[in-house]
Amino acid sequence: MLAGRPNVGKSTLLNALIGEHLAIVSPKPQSTRLPVVGLLTRDDTQFIFTDSPGLLEPEYRLHEAMRAAALRAIEQAEVIAYLHPLAEFPAPPLAQVGKLDRPPAAPIVTVYTKADLVPLAARPPDRLTAVSAVTREGLDALLDTLRTHLPDGPFHYDPDEMATQPMRFFAAEFVREAAFELLHEELPYSVAVEIDEFREDSEPVYIRAVVYVERDSQKGIVIGEGGRTIKALGQAARAKIAALLGGSVYLELHVKVLPKWRRHAPSLKRLGYAG
Ligand SMILES: Nc1nc2c(ncn2[C@@H]2O[C@H](COP(=O)(O)OP(=O)(O)OP(=O)(O)O)[C@@H](O)[C@H]2O)c(=O)[nH]1
Ligand SMILES: [Mg+2]
């Protein structure tokens, strides 16, 4: 599994390793809210990567759920890739970053990310596992290192599979990724997405989703003047969903207010973030 502080490049690395845009990515921190599983089967090894929410100090209930999900993934892991930006070498211990009660049972491989941002001459002299999702530097070496920690045994999944979660999960996530791209400042953090209807047997695939915000004023901003913003959001999300699905998609978005959902346990449960 991939662990680390927010924004260190966990989701980007998962995507680079499996060669598909599965996990949403953003220059803004805290984009990942739920673990995303990516599969890579190479020769006699099946890697089951779990991307996790960034480890942070919770400020509200959604954060608590994100932290709990990250800790669960750490506990269940066979090996932990602990990510930290190379530019911020050295990495503090994972137990400290995650404020863990006890050290994880699984072996920890410290992985320095965003290596492309650090010129060779400026790199620490130590032998490190350093990767870049941009140049793909270090990715094969990382797989070789992780492989040494994996148990022998039969594959858990079909070697052709790369995801385990349903398409409607990714559809909701890609609407959220579009929100991170198109909405400003704090607004993406107030956005949650629920898939109301997903008809894979229709052509194009028909998806109806609700974009939830926390306040009435946010609803107006997400819709935009003459519906401009929600239209752009829909177009961006539709392209992402179509790319993963490999076919055309009709995406209908509705904006609704779910007051203070980030702080409201039943809302979090309903949105799939807790419980
Ligand atoms: N230059 C460079 N940028 C990177 C690299 N990997 C990730 N990034 C950028 O770093 C930012 C954060 O990446 P994410 O993959 O969303 O980070 P994360 O750790 O999943 O973040 P959270 O989900 O918020 O915890 C994005 O803008 C990425 O494009 C890399 O190898 N090189
Ligand atoms: Mg992420």
Coordinates of C-alpha atoms and ligand atoms in Angstrom, one line a residue:
M1 CA 0.0 0.0 0.0
L2 CA 1.0 3.6 -0.5
A3 CA 1.1 5.8 2.6
G4 CA 2.3 9.3 3.3
R5 CA 1.3 12.9 4.0
P6 CA -1.2 14.6 1.7
N7 CA 0.1 15.7 -1.7
V8 CA 3.4 13.7 -1.7
G9 CA 2.3 11.9 -4.9
K10 CA 0.6 8.7 -3.8
S11 CA -2.2 8.7 -6.3
T12 CA 0.1 9.8 -9.1
L13 CA 2.5 6.9 -8.3
L14 CA -0.4 4.3 -8.3
N15 CA -1.4 5.5 -11.7
A16 CA 2.1 5.5 -13.1
L17 CA 2.7 2.0 -11.7
I18 CA -0.4 0.4 -13.2
G19 CA -0.3 2.6 -16.4
E20 CA -3.9 3.9 -16.1
H21 CA -5.5 7.0 -14.6
L22 CA -7.5 5.3 -11.8
A23 CA -6.9 7.4 -8.8
I24 CA -7.7 11.1 -8.8
V25 CA -4.8 13.6 -8.6
S26 CA -4.6 17.2 -7.8
P27 CA -2.0 19.9 -6.9
K28 CA -4.3 20.6 -4.0
P29 CA -3.7 18.4 -0.9
Q30 CA -6.3 16.0 0.5
S31 CA -7.8 15.0 -2.9
T32 CA -7.9 11.2 -2.0
R33 CA -10.7 10.4 0.5
L34 CA -11.0 6.7 0.1
P35 CA -8.5 3.9 -0.7
V36 CA -8.2 3.1 -4.4
V37 CA -6.9 -0.3 -5.5
G38 CA -4.8 -0.8 -8.6
L39 CA -3.6 -4.2 -9.9
L40 CA -0.4 -4.9 -11.8
T41 CA 0.4 -8.5 -12.9
R42 CA 4.0 -8.9 -14.2
D43 CA 5.4 -12.4 -14.9
D44 CA 4.8 -14.4 -11.8
T45 CA 4.0 -11.5 -9.5
Q46 CA 0.7 -9.8 -8.9
F47 CA 1.0 -6.4 -7.2
I48 CA -2.1 -5.2 -5.4
F49 CA -1.5 -1.5 -4.8
T50 CA -3.7 0.4 -2.4
D51 CA -3.6 4.2 -2.6
S52 CA -4.7 5.8 0.6
P53 CA -5.7 9.3 1.9
G54 CA -2.9 11.4 3.1
L55 CA -2.0 11.2 6.8
L56 CA -3.2 14.4 8.5
E57 CA -4.3 15.9 11.8
P58 CA -8.1 15.6 11.6
E59 CA -10.1 18.9 11.8
Y60 CA -13.5 17.5 11.1
R61 CA -15.3 14.2 10.7
L62 CA -14.5 13.6 7.0
H63 CA -10.8 13.9 8.0
E64 CA -11.3 11.4 10.8
A65 CA -12.8 9.0 8.3
M66 CA -9.9 9.6 5.9
R67 CA -7.4 9.0 8.6
A68 CA -9.1 5.8 9.7
A69 CA -9.1 4.5 6.1
A70 CA -5.4 5.2 5.8
L71 CA -4.6 3.5 9.1
R72 CA -6.7 0.5 8.1
A73 CA -4.8 0.2 4.9
I74 CA -1.5 0.4 6.8
E75 CA -2.6 -2.3 9.2
Q76 CA -3.7 -4.6 6.4
A77 CA -0.7 -4.1 4.2
E78 CA 1.9 -6.8 3.3
V79 CA 4.4 -4.1 2.6
I80 CA 4.1 -0.3 3.0
A81 CA 5.6 2.1 0.5
Y82 CA 6.0 5.2 2.6
L83 CA 6.2 8.2 0.2
H84 CA 8.0 11.4 0.9
P85 CA 9.2 14.1 -1.6
L86 CA 12.9 13.9 -2.4
A87 CA 13.1 17.6 -2.2
E88 CA 12.3 17.3 1.5
F89 CA 14.9 14.6 2.4
P90 CA 15.1 13.0 4.9
A91 CA 11.7 11.6 5.6
P92 CA 10.6 11.6 9.2
P93 CA 9.6 8.1 10.5
L94 CA 6.1 7.0 9.2
A95 CA 5.1 6.3 12.8
Q96 CA 5.7 10.0 13.6
V97 CA 4.0 11.3 10.5
G98 CA 1.0 9.0 11.1
K99 CA 1.0 9.4 14.8
L100 CA 0.7 5.7 15.0
D101 CA 0.1 4.0 18.3
R102 CA 2.5 1.2 17.4
P103 CA 4.9 0.6 14.5
P104 CA 3.2 -1.2 11.6
A105 CA 3.7 -4.9 11.4
A106 CA 4.5 -4.8 7.7
P107 CA 7.9 -3.9 6.3
I108 CA 8.3 -0.2 5.3
V109 CA 10.0 0.9 2.1
T110 CA 10.7 4.6 2.1
V111 CA 10.1 5.9 -1.4
Y112 CA 11.3 9.4 -2.3
T113 CA 8.9 11.0 -4.8
K114 CA 9.0 13.8 -7.4
A115 CA 12.7 13.0 -8.1
D116 CA 12.5 15.0 -11.4
L117 CA 12.2 18.2 -9.2
V118 CA 15.7 17.6 -7.7
P119 CA 18.8 17.9 -10.0
L120 CA 21.2 15.0 -9.7
A121 CA 23.9 17.2 -8.2
A122 CA 21.5 18.3 -5.4
R123 CA 20.6 14.8 -4.4
P124 CA 21.5 13.3 -1.1
P125 CA 24.5 10.9 -1.3
D126 CA 22.7 8.0 0.4
R127 CA 21.4 5.0 -1.6
L128 CA 17.7 5.8 -1.8
T129 CA 14.6 4.5 -3.5
A130 CA 13.7 7.6 -5.6
V131 CA 11.0 7.7 -8.2
S132 CA 9.4 10.2 -10.6
A133 CA 6.0 9.7 -12.1
V134 CA 6.9 12.3 -14.7
T135 CA 10.1 10.7 -16.1
R136 CA 9.3 7.2 -14.8
E137 CA 12.7 7.1 -13.1
G138 CA 13.0 4.4 -10.5
L139 CA 9.6 2.7 -11.1
D140 CA 11.1 -0.7 -12.2
A141 CA 13.6 -0.6 -9.3
L142 CA 10.7 0.1 -6.9
L143 CA 8.7 -2.9 -8.2
D144 CA 11.8 -5.1 -7.8
T145 CA 12.2 -3.9 -4.2
L146 CA 8.5 -4.4 -3.3
R147 CA 8.5 -7.8 -4.9
T148 CA 11.1 -9.1 -2.4
H149 CA 8.6 -8.4 0.4
L150 CA 5.6 -10.2 -1.2
P151 CA 4.5 -13.6 -0.1
D152 CA 4.3 -16.5 -2.6
G153 CA 0.9 -17.8 -3.5
P154 CA -1.7 -17.9 -6.2
F155 CA -3.0 -14.7 -7.9
H156 CA -5.9 -13.0 -6.2
Y157 CA -7.2 -11.5 -9.4
D158 CA -7.4 -12.1 -13.1
P159 CA -4.0 -11.0 -14.6
D160 CA -5.9 -8.7 -17.0
E161 CA -7.7 -6.8 -14.3
M162 CA -6.4 -3.5 -13.1
A163 CA -9.1 -2.3 -10.8
T164 CA -11.3 -4.0 -8.2
Q165 CA -13.8 -1.2 -7.5
P166 CA -17.0 -0.7 -9.6
M167 CA -17.1 1.8 -12.5
R168 CA -19.6 3.9 -10.6
F169 CA -17.0 4.5 -7.9
F170 CA -14.6 5.9 -10.5
A171 CA -17.4 7.9 -12.2
A172 CA -18.0 9.7 -8.9
E173 CA -14.3 10.2 -8.3
F174 CA -13.8 11.7 -11.7
V175 CA -16.5 14.2 -11.2
R176 CA -14.7 15.1 -8.0
E177 CA -11.4 15.3 -9.8
A178 CA -13.0 17.7 -12.3
A179 CA -14.3 19.8 -9.3
F180 CA -10.7 20.0 -8.0
E181 CA -9.6 21.2 -11.4
L182 CA -12.3 23.7 -12.1
L183 CA -13.4 25.1 -8.7
H184 CA -11.3 27.5 -6.8
E185 CA -9.8 27.6 -3.3
E186 CA -11.8 25.7 -0.7
L187 CA -14.8 24.8 -2.8
P188 CA -13.6 21.4 -4.0
Y189 CA -13.3 20.3 -0.3
S190 CA -17.1 20.9 0.1
V191 CA -17.9 18.8 -2.9
A192 CA -19.1 15.2 -2.7
V193 CA -20.6 13.1 -5.5
E194 CA -23.2 10.5 -5.5
I195 CA -24.1 8.3 -8.5
D196 CA -27.9 8.2 -8.7
E197 CA -28.2 6.1 -11.8
F198 CA -25.6 4.1 -13.8
R199 CA -26.9 2.3 -16.9
E200 CA -24.0 0.4 -18.5
D201 CA -26.3 -1.5 -20.9
S202 CA -27.4 1.7 -22.6
E203 CA -25.5 3.3 -25.5
P204 CA -23.9 5.7 -24.6
V205 CA -23.6 4.6 -21.0
Y206 CA -26.0 6.7 -19.0
I207 CA -24.9 8.2 -15.7
R208 CA -26.8 10.6 -13.5
A209 CA -24.8 12.1 -10.6
V210 CA -25.5 14.5 -7.8
V211 CA -22.9 17.0 -6.9
Y212 CA -23.3 17.9 -3.2
V213 CA -22.1 21.1 -1.7
E214 CA -22.4 22.3 1.9
R215 CA -24.2 25.7 1.5
D216 CA -26.7 27.4 -0.8
S217 CA -24.1 30.0 -1.9
Q218 CA -21.8 27.2 -3.0
K219 CA -24.5 25.8 -5.2
G220 CA -24.7 29.0 -7.2
I221 CA -21.0 29.0 -7.8
V222 CA -20.9 25.4 -8.9
I223 CA -23.7 26.0 -11.3
G224 CA -22.2 29.2 -12.5
E225 CA -23.6 32.0 -14.7
G226 CA -26.1 30.5 -17.1
G227 CA -25.0 27.0 -16.0
R228 CA -21.5 27.6 -17.4
T229 CA -19.5 26.0 -14.6
I230 CA -21.5 22.9 -14.1
K231 CA -21.4 22.3 -17.9
A232 CA -17.6 22.5 -17.9
L233 CA -17.5 20.2 -14.9
G234 CA -19.7 17.7 -16.7
Q235 CA -17.6 17.8 -19.9
A236 CA -14.3 17.3 -18.0
A237 CA -15.7 14.5 -16.0
R238 CA -17.4 12.8 -18.9
A239 CA -14.1 12.7 -20.8
K240 CA -12.3 11.1 -17.9
I241 CA -15.1 8.5 -17.4
A242 CA -15.2 7.7 -21.1
A243 CA -11.4 7.2 -21.2
L244 CA -11.5 4.6 -18.4
L245 CA -14.7 2.9 -19.7
G246 CA -13.4 2.9 -23.3
G247 CA -16.7 4.0 -24.7
S248 CA -19.0 7.0 -24.9
V249 CA -20.8 8.3 -21.9
Y250 CA -23.8 10.5 -21.2
L251 CA -23.4 12.3 -17.9
E252 CA -26.1 14.3 -16.2
L253 CA -25.1 16.4 -13.2
H254 CA -27.4 17.9 -10.6
V255 CA -26.2 20.2 -7.8
K256 CA -27.7 19.9 -4.3
V257 CA -27.0 21.1 -0.9
L258 CA -26.3 18.6 1.9
P259 CA -25.7 21.0 4.8
K260 CA -22.3 20.6 6.5
W261 CA -21.9 17.1 5.2
R262 CA -18.2 17.0 6.1
R263 CA -19.1 17.2 9.8
H264 CA -22.2 15.1 9.7
A265 CA -21.8 11.4 10.4
P266 CA -25.0 10.1 8.7
S267 CA -24.1 12.2 5.6
L268 CA -20.6 10.7 5.5
K269 CA -22.0 7.3 5.8
R270 CA -24.4 7.9 3.0
L271 CA -21.6 9.2 0.8
G272 CA -19.6 6.1 1.4
Y273 CA -16.9 7.8 3.4
A274 CA -17.5 6.2 6.8
G275 CA -18.9 3.1 8.5
Ligands
LIG1 N1 7.0 17.0 -10.8 C1 6.3 15.9 -10.2 N2 5.1 16.2 -9.7 C2 4.4 15.1 -9.2 C3 5.0 13.8 -9.2 N3 4.1 13.0 -8.6 C4 3.0 13.8 -8.2 N4 3.2 15.0 -8.6 C5 2.3 16.1 -8.4 O1 2.1 16.3 -7.0 C6 0.7 16.7 -6.8 C7 0.0 15.8 -5.8 O2 -0.1 14.5 -6.4 P1 -1.1 13.4 -5.8 O3 -0.8 12.2 -6.5 O4 -2.5 14.0 -5.9 O5 -0.7 13.4 -4.3 P2 -1.3 12.5 -3.1 O6 -0.2 12.0 -2.2 O7 -2.2 11.4 -3.7 O8 -2.2 13.6 -2.4 P3 -3.5 13.3 -1.4 O9 -4.4 12.4 -2.1 O10 -4.1 14.7 -1.3 O11 -2.9 12.8 -0.1 C8 0.0 16.7 -8.1 O12 0.0 18.1 -8.6 C9 0.9 15.8 -9.0 O13 0.9 16.1 -10.4 C10 6.3 13.6 -9.8 O14 6.8 12.5 -9.8 N5 6.9 14.7 -10.3
MG2 MG -4.1 11.0 -3.5

